[in-house]
Short mmCIF file of C-alpha atoms in Angstrom, two decimals:
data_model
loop_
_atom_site.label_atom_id
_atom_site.label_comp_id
_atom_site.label_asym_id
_atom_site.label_seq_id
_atom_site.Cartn_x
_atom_site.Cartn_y
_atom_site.Cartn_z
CA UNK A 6 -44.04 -6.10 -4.84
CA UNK A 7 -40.47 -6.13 -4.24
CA UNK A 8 -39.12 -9.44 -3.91
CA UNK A 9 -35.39 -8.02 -2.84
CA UNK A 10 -36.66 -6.29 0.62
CA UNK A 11 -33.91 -7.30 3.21
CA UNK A 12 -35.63 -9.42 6.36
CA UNK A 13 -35.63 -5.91 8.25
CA UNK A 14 -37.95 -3.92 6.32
CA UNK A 15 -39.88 -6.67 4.77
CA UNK A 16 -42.21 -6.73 7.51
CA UNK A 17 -42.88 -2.93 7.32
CA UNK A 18 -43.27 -3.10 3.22
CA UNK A 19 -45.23 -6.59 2.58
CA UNK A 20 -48.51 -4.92 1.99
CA UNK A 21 -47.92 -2.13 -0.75
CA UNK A 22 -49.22 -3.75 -3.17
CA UNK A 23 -52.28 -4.88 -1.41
CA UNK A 24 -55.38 -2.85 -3.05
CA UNK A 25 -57.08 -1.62 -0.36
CA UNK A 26 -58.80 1.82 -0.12
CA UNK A 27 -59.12 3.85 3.17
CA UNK A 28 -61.60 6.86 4.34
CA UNK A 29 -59.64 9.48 6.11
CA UNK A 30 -60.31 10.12 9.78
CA UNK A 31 -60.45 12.95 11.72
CA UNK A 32 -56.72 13.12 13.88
CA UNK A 33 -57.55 14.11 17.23
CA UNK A 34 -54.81 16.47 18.26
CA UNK A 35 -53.21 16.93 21.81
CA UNK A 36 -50.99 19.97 23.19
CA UNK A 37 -47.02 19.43 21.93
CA UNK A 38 -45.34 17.70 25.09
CA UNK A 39 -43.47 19.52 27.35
CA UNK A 40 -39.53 18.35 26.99
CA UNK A 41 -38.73 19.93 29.98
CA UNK A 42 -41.31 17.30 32.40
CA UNK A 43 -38.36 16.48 34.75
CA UNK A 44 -38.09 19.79 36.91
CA UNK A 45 -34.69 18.67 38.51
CA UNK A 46 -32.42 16.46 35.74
CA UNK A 47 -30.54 13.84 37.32
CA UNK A 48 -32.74 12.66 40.43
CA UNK A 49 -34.67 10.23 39.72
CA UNK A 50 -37.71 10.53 38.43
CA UNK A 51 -40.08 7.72 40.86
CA UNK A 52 -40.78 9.58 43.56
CA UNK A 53 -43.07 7.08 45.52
CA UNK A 54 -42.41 5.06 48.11
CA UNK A 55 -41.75 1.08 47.44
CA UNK A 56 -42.97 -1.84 49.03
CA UNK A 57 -41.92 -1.63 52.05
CA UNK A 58 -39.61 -4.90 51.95
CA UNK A 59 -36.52 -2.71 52.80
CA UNK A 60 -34.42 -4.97 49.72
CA UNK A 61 -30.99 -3.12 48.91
CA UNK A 62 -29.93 -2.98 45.21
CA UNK A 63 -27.22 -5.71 44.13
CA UNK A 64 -25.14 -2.64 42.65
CA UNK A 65 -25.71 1.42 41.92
CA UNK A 66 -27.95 2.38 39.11
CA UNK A 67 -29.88 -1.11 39.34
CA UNK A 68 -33.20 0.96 40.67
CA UNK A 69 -34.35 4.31 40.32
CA UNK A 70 -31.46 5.52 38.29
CA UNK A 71 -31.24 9.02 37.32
CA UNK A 72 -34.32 11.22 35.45
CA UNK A 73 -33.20 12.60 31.93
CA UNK A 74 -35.04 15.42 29.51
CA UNK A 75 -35.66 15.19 25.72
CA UNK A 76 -33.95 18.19 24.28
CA UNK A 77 -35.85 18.06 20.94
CA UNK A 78 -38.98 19.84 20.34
CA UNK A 79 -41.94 16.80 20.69
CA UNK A 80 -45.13 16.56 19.63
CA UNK A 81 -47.94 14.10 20.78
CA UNK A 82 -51.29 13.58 18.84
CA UNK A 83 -53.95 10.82 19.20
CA UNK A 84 -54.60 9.57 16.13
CA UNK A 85 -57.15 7.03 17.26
CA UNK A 86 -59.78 6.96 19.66
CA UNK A 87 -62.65 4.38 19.42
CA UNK A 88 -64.43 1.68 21.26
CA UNK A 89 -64.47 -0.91 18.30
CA UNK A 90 -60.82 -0.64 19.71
CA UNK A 91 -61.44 -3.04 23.06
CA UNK A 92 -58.31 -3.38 24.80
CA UNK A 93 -56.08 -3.64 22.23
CA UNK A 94 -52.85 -5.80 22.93
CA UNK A 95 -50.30 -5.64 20.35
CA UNK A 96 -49.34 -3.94 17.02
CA UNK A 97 -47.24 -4.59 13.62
CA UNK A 98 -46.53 -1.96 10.52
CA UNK A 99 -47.62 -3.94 7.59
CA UNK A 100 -47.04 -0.92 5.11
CA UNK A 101 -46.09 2.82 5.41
CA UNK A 102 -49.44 3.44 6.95
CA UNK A 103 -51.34 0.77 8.03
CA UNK A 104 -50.88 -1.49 11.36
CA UNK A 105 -52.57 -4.59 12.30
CA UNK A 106 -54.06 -4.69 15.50
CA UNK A 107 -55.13 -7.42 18.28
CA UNK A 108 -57.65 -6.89 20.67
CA UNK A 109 -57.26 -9.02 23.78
CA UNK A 110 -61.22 -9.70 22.95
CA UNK A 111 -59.96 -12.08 20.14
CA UNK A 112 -60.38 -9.44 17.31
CA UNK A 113 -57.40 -8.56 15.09
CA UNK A 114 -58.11 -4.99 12.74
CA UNK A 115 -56.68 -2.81 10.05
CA UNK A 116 -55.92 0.28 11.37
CA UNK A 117 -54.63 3.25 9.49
CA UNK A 118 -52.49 6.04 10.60
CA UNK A 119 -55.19 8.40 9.52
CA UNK A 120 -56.99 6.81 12.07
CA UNK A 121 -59.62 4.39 10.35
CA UNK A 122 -60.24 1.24 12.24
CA UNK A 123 -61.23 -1.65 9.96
CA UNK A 124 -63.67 -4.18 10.27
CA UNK A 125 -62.29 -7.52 12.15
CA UNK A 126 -60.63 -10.46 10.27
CA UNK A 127 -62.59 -12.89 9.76
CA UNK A 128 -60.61 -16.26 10.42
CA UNK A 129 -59.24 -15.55 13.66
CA UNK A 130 -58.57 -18.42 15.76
CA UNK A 131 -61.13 -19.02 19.05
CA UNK A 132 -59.38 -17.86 22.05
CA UNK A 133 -59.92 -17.98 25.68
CA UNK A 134 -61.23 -14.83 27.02
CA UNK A 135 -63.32 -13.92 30.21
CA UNK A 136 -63.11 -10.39 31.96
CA UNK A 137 -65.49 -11.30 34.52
CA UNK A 138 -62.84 -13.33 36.31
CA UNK A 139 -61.29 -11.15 38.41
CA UNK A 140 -57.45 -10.25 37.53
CA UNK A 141 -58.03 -12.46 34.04
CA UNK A 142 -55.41 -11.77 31.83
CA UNK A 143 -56.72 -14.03 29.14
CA UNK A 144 -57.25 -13.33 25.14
CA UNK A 145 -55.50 -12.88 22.03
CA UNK A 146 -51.95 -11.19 22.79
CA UNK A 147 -48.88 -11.23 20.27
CA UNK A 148 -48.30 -10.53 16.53
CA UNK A 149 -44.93 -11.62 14.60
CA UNK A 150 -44.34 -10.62 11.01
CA UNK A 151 -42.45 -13.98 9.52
CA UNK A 152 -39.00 -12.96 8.26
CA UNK A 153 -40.27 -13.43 5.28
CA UNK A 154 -43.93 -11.98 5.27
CA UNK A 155 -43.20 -9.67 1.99
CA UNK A 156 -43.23 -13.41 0.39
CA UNK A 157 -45.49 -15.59 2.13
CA UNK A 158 -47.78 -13.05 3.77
CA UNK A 159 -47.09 -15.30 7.63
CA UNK A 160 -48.07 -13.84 10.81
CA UNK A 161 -47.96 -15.82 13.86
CA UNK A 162 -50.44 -15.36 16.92
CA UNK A 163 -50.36 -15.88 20.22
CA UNK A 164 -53.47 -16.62 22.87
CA UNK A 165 -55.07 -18.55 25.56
CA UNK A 166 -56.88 -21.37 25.10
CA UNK A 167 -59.14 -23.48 27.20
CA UNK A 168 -61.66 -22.07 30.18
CA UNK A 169 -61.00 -21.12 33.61
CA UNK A 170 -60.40 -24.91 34.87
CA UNK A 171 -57.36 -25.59 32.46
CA UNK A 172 -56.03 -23.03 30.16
CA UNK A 173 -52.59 -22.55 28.26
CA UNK A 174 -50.69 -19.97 26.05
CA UNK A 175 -51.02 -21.18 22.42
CA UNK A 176 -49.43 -20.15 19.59
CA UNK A 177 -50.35 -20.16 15.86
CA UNK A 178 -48.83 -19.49 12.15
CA UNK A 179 -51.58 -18.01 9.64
CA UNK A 180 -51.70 -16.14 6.26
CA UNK A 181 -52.85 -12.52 6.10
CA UNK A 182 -55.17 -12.09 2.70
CA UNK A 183 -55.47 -7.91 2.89
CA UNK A 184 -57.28 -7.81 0.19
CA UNK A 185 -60.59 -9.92 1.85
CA UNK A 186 -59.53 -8.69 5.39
CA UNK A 187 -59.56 -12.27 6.66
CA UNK A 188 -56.61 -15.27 8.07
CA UNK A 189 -56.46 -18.42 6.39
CA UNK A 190 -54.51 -21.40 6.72
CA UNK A 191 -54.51 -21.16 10.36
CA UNK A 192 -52.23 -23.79 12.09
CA UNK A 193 -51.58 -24.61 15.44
CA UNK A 194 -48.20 -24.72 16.27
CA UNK A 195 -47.73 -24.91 19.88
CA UNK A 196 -49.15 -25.06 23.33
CA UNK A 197 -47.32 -24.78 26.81
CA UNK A 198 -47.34 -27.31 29.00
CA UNK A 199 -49.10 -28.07 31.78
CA UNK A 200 -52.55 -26.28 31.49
CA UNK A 201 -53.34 -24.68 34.75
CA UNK A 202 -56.42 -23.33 36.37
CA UNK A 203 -57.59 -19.76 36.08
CA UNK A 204 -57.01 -16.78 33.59
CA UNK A 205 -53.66 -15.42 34.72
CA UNK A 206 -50.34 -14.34 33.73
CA UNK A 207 -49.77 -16.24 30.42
CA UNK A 208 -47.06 -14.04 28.85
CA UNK A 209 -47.29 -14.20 25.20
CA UNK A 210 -44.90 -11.91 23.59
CA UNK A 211 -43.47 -13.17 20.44
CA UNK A 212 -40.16 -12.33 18.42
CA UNK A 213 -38.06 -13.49 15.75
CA UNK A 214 -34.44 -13.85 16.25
CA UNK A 215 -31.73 -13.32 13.90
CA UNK A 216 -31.60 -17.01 12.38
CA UNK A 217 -35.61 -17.32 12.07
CA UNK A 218 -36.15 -18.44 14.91
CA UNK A 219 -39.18 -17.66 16.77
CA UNK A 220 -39.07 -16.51 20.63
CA UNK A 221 -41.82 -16.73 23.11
CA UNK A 222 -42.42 -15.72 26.52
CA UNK A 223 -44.65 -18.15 28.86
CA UNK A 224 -45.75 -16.67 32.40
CA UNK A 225 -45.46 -18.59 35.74
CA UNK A 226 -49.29 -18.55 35.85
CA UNK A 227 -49.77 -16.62 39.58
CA UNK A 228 -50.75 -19.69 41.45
CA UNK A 229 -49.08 -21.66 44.32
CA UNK A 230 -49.12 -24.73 42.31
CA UNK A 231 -47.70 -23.29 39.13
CA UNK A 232 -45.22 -20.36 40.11
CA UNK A 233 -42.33 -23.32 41.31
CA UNK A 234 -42.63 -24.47 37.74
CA UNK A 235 -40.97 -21.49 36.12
CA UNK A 236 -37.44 -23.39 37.66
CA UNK A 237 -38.44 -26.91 36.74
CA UNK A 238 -37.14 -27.61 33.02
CA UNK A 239 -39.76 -30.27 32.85
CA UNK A 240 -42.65 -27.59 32.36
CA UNK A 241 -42.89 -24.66 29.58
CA UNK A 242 -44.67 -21.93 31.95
CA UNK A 243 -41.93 -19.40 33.03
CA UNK A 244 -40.11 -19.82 30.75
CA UNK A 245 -39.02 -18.13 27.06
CA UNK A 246 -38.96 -20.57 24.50
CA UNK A 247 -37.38 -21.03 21.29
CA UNK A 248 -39.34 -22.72 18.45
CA UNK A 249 -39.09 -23.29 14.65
CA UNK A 250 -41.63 -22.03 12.26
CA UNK A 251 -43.19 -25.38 12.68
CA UNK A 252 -43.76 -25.32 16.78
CA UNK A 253 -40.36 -27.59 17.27
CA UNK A 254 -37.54 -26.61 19.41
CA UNK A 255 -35.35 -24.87 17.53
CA UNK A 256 -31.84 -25.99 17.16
CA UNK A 257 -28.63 -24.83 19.24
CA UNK A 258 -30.93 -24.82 22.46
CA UNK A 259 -29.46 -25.25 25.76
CA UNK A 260 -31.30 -28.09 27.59
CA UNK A 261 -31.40 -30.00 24.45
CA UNK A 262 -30.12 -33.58 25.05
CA UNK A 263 -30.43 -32.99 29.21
CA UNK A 264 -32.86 -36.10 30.56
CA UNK A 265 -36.28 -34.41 31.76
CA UNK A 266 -35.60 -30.85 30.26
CA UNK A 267 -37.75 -29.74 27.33
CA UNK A 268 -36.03 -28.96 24.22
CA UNK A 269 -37.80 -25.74 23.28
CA UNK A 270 -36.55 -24.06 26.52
CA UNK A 271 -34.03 -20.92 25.62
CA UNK A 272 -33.95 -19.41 29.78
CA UNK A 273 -36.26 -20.00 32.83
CA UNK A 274 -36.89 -18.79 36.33
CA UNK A 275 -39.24 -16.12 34.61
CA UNK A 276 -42.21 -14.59 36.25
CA UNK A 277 -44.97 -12.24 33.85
CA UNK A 278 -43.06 -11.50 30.12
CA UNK A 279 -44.59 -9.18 28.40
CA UNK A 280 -41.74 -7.38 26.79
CA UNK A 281 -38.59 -8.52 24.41
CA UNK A 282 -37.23 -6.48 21.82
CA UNK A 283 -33.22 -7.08 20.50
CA UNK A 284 -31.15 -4.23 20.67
CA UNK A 285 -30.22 -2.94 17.37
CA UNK A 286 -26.60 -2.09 18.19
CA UNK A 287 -25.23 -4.84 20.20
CA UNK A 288 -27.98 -7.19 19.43
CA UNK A 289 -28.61 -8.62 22.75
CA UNK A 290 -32.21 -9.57 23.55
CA UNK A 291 -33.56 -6.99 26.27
CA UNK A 292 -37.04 -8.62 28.28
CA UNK A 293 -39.38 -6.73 30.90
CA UNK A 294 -41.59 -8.30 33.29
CA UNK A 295 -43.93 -7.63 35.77
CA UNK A 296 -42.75 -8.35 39.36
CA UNK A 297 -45.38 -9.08 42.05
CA UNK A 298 -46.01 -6.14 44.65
CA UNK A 299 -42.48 -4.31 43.36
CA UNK A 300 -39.63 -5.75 41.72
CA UNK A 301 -40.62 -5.42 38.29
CA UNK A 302 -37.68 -6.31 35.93
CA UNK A 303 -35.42 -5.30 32.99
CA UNK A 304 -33.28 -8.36 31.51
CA UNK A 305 -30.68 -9.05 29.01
CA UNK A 306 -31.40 -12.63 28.13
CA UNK A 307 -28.69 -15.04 27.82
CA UNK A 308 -29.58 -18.57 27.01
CA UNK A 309 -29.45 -21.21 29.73
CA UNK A 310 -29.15 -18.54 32.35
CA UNK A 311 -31.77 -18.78 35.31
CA UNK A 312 -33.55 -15.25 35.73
CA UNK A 313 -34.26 -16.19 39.41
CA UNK A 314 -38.05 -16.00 39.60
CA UNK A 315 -39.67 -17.40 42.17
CA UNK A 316 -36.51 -18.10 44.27
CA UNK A 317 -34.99 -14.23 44.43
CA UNK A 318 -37.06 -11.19 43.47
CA UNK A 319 -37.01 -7.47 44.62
CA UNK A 320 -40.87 -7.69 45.34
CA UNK A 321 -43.09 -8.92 47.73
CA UNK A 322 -45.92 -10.92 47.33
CA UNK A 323 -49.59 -8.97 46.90
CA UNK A 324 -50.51 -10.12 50.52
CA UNK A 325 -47.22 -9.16 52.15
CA UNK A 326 -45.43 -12.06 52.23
CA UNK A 327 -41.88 -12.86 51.70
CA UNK A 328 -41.89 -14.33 47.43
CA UNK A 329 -40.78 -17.82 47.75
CA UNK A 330 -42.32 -18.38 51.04
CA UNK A 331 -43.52 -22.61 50.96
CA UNK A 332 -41.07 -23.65 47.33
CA UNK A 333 -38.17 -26.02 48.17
CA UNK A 334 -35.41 -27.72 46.55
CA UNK A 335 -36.26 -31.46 45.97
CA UNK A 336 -33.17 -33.19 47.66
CA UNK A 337 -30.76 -34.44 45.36
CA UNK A 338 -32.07 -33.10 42.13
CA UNK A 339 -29.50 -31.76 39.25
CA UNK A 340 -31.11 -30.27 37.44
CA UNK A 341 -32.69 -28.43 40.51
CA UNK A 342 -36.45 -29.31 40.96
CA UNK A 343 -38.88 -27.54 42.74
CA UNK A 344 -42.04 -28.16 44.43
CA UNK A 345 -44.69 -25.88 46.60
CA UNK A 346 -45.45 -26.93 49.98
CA UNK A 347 -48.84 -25.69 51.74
CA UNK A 348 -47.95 -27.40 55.13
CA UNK A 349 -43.78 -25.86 55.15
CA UNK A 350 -43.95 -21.88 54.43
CA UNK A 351 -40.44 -21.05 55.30
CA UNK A 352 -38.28 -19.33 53.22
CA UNK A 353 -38.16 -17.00 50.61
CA UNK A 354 -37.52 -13.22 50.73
CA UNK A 355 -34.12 -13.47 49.69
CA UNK A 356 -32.85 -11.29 46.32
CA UNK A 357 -29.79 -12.76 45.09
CA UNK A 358 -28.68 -16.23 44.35
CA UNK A 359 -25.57 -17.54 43.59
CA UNK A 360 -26.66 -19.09 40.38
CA UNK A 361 -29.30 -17.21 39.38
CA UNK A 362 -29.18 -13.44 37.27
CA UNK A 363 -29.66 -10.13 38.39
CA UNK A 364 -32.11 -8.00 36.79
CA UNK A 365 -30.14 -5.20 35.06
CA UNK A 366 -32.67 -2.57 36.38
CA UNK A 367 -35.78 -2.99 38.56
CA UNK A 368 -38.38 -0.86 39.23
CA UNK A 369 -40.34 -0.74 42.53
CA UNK A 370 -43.06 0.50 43.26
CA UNK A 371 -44.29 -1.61 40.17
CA UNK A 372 -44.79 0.44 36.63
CA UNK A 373 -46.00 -3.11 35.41
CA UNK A 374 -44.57 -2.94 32.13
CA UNK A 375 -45.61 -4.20 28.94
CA UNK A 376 -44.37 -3.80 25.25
CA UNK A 377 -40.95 -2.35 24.92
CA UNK A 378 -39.46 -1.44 21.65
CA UNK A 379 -35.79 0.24 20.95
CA UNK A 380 -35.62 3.25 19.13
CA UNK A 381 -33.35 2.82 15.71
CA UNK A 382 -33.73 6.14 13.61
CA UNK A 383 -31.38 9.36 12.77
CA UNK A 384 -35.21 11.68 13.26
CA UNK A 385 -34.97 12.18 17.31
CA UNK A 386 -31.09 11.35 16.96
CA UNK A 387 -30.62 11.50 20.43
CA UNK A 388 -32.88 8.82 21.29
CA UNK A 389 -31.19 6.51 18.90
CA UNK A 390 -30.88 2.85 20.40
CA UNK A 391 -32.82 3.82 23.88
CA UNK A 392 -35.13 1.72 25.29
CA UNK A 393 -38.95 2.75 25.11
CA UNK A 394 -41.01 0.77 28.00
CA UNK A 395 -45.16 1.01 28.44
CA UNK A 396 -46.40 0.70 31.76
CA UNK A 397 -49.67 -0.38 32.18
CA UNK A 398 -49.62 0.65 36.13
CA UNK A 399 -47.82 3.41 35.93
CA UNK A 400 -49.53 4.83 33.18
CA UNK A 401 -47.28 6.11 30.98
CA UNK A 402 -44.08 5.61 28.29
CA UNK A 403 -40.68 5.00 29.91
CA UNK A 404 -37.39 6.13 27.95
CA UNK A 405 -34.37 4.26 29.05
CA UNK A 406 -31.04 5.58 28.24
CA UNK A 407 -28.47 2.73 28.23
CA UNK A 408 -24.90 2.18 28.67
CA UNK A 409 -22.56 -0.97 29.06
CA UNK A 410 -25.76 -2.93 29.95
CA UNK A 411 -27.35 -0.57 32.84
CA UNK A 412 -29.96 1.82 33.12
CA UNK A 413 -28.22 5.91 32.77
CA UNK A 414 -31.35 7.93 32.31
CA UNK A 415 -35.06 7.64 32.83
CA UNK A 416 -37.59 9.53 31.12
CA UNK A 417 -41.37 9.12 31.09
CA UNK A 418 -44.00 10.82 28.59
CA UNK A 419 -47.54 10.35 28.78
CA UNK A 420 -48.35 10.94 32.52
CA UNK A 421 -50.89 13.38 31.51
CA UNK A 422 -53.56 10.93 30.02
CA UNK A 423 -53.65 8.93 32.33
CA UNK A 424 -54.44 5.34 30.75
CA UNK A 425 -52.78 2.19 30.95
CA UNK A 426 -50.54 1.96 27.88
CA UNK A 427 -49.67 -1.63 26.44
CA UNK A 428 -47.51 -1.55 23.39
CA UNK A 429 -45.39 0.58 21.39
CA UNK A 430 -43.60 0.63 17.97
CA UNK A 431 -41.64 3.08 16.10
CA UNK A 432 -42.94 3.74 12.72
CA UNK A 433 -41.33 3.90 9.28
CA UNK A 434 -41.79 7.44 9.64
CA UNK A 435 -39.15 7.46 12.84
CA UNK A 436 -42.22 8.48 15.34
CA UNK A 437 -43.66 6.33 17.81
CA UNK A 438 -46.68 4.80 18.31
CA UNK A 439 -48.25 3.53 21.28
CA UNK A 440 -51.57 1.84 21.83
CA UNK A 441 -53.49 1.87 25.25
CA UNK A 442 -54.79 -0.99 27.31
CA UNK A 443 -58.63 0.62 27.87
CA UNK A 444 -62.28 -0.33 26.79
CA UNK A 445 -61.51 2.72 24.83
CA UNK A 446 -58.68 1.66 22.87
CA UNK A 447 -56.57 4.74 22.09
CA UNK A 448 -53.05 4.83 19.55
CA UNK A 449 -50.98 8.00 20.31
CA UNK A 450 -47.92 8.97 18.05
CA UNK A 451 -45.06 10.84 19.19
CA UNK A 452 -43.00 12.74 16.93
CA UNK A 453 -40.62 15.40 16.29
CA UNK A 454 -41.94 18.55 16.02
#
């Protein structure tokens, strides 16, 4: 194994020297897409009416912005379709060809790009999971590659944990052995605080920044007695965090040192996370989340900047009432603390707040997005550092074309199969992969033809 693979390609390389043999699979092939899918270029390519709340934009291009066309020649296969593959949730390259998978069932796989699933790991930590609650979102999400995996072989997982009375997003380090398909030295690092009834929006993305540092989203929870807390700096749901290796806030936070504020808090006032990916140009960190009825979001995150949620917001609540409706400001507070009041539902419905961001693109009706990568090779050159977006609602893969930090072009592949599509990656190969959220799990690649 090399031992001089730069922090970037470490995590694609680590496992070359692992001695494991795989059967080849049959590649289930689909037609070539069609580059041409956007009959008109230029108008937009959502076509369907919103939610009804009659919200205005804060400025042009900050919803529904303009539909664009791959000019290159694509092609789209399916090079995995099986049910061992239950809902699968996130993905890493570990080598040339092989991924490792997690299944929101608690599994975590081997999965080749030839298409052979692997038997599960053995050593996976216990997670909560429960599909029979209605609109549970609980399981086994996120996999980081350590920056320096090609050496010490350290993943880190994220997960629920509990039962439908108390339940939080946990996070753990552990040590991939290839070779005997299993985890070992699995360590809990951390666990957001409070726990909180129910199986809902937990976030649970995870990503290294540029200093080792590890990022991770928290989600407000979807409750009346939880969503206020995603402005209080006093609780870790709504919230991404910033940890060490070891679970501790990392250094250079923002709140550190402010009476009542946890440490590991990097921004707040966030709603459902379950995208961040840094852009590999500018390096900003780029986040998607999942509005309520509308008002899904696309973020550059800034630390110590309030993302608004649930005090401003472009969507309405699923019942049809105003977001915010019942949370007030606790007189005199500084920080600004939050509470939910059954008895006083006034307010809310507003989208813009003096101290709070604007979402650099929002997209309503909801896509409800999920993993988002950015595309960094010279193969499809003229996708080079867009923004690739699955949307589990929506049902297919978004292409964002950027510029000065807004939204120029919108392109969306994968309409046709209509399945809910969680994550996506680009390969070493300069394709991209994407993995569907079904019983069925499915991993398409799209390439150049």
């Amino acid at each position: 194994m090399e031992t001089q693979l730069t922090r970037s390609k470490a995590g694609a390389y680590w496992a070359l020297a692992c001695t494991m043999l795989f059967g080849a699979c049959t590649v289930d092939g689909l037609e070539p897409v069609d580059p041409s899918n956007n009959p008109n270029p230029g108008d937009p390519v959502e076509t369907l009416p919103g939610n009804g709340a009659g919200f205005e934009p804060a400025f042009e291009g900050q919803t529904r912005g303009p539909g664009a066309s791959t000019a290159t020649p694509l092609e789209v296969s399916m090079i995995v379709q099986d049910t061992q593959l239950y809902k699968p949730w996130s993905f890493k390259f570990i080598s040339q060809t092989q991924l490792l998978v997690t299944q929101k069932n608690g599994i975590i796989r081997l999965v080749t790009t030839d298409g052979h699933v692997g038997e599960p790991l053995s050593g996976v930590p216990a997670v909560f999971f429960n599909d029979n609650i209605s609109g549970s979102n609980a399981g086994l999400f996120d996999i980081a590659l350590d920056p320096d995996v090609a050496l010490n072989r350290t993943i880190y997982l994220s997960y629920s944990k509990g039962n439908a009375n108390g339940s939080r997003l946990t996070v753990a380090r552990a040590k991939v052995d290839v070779a005997n398909n299993r985890l070992t030295d699995v360590t809990e690092i951390y666990q957001t605080t409070p726990a909180i009834a129910g199986a809902a929006v937990y976030g649970g993305r995870l990503l290294f920044d540029g200093q080792g540092y590890l990022l991770v989203s928290t989600g407000a929870r979807h409750r009346n007695d939880s969503r206020y807390m995603s402005q209080n700096l006093d609780a870790s749901i709504g919230k991404i965090l910033r940890i060490d290796r070891n679970g501790n806030a990392a250094p250079g936070n923002p709140f550190a040192g402010i009476q009542g504020a946890l440490p590991e808090i990097w921004v707040y006032g966030i709603r459902s996370p379950l995208g961040m990916a840094f852009h590999p140009h500018t390096g900003e960190l780029w986040e998607t989340e999942h509005g309520p009825k509308g008002g899904d979001e696309l973020n550059i995150i800034k630390p110590g900047v309030n993302y608004g949620w649930p005090i401003i917001s472009y969507g309405i609540m699923y019942d049809g009432t105003p977001v915010g409706r019942g949370i007030h400001q606790t007189p005199g507070s500084d920080p600004a603390v939050y509470y939910f009041d059954p008895n006083n539902l006034t307010g809310g419905g507003i989208t813009q707040h003096p101290d709070m961001e604007q979402p650099r693109y929002y997209w309503d009706p909801s896509v409800a997005p999920g993993g988002i990568t950015f595309y960094d090779s010279d193969v499809i050159s003229e996708w080079k550092y867009n923004l690739f977006v699955c949307a589990l609602n929506g049902k297919h893969l978004i292409r964002l074309i950027l510029k000065d930090g807004k939204v120029i072009g919108e392109e969306r592949f994968l309409e046709d199969q209509g399945v809910r599509l969680r994550d996506v990656q680009m390969g070493p190969d300069g394709a991209l992969y994407v993995i569907s959220d079904t019983n069925e799990g499915r991993i398409y690649r799209i390439s150049k033809q």
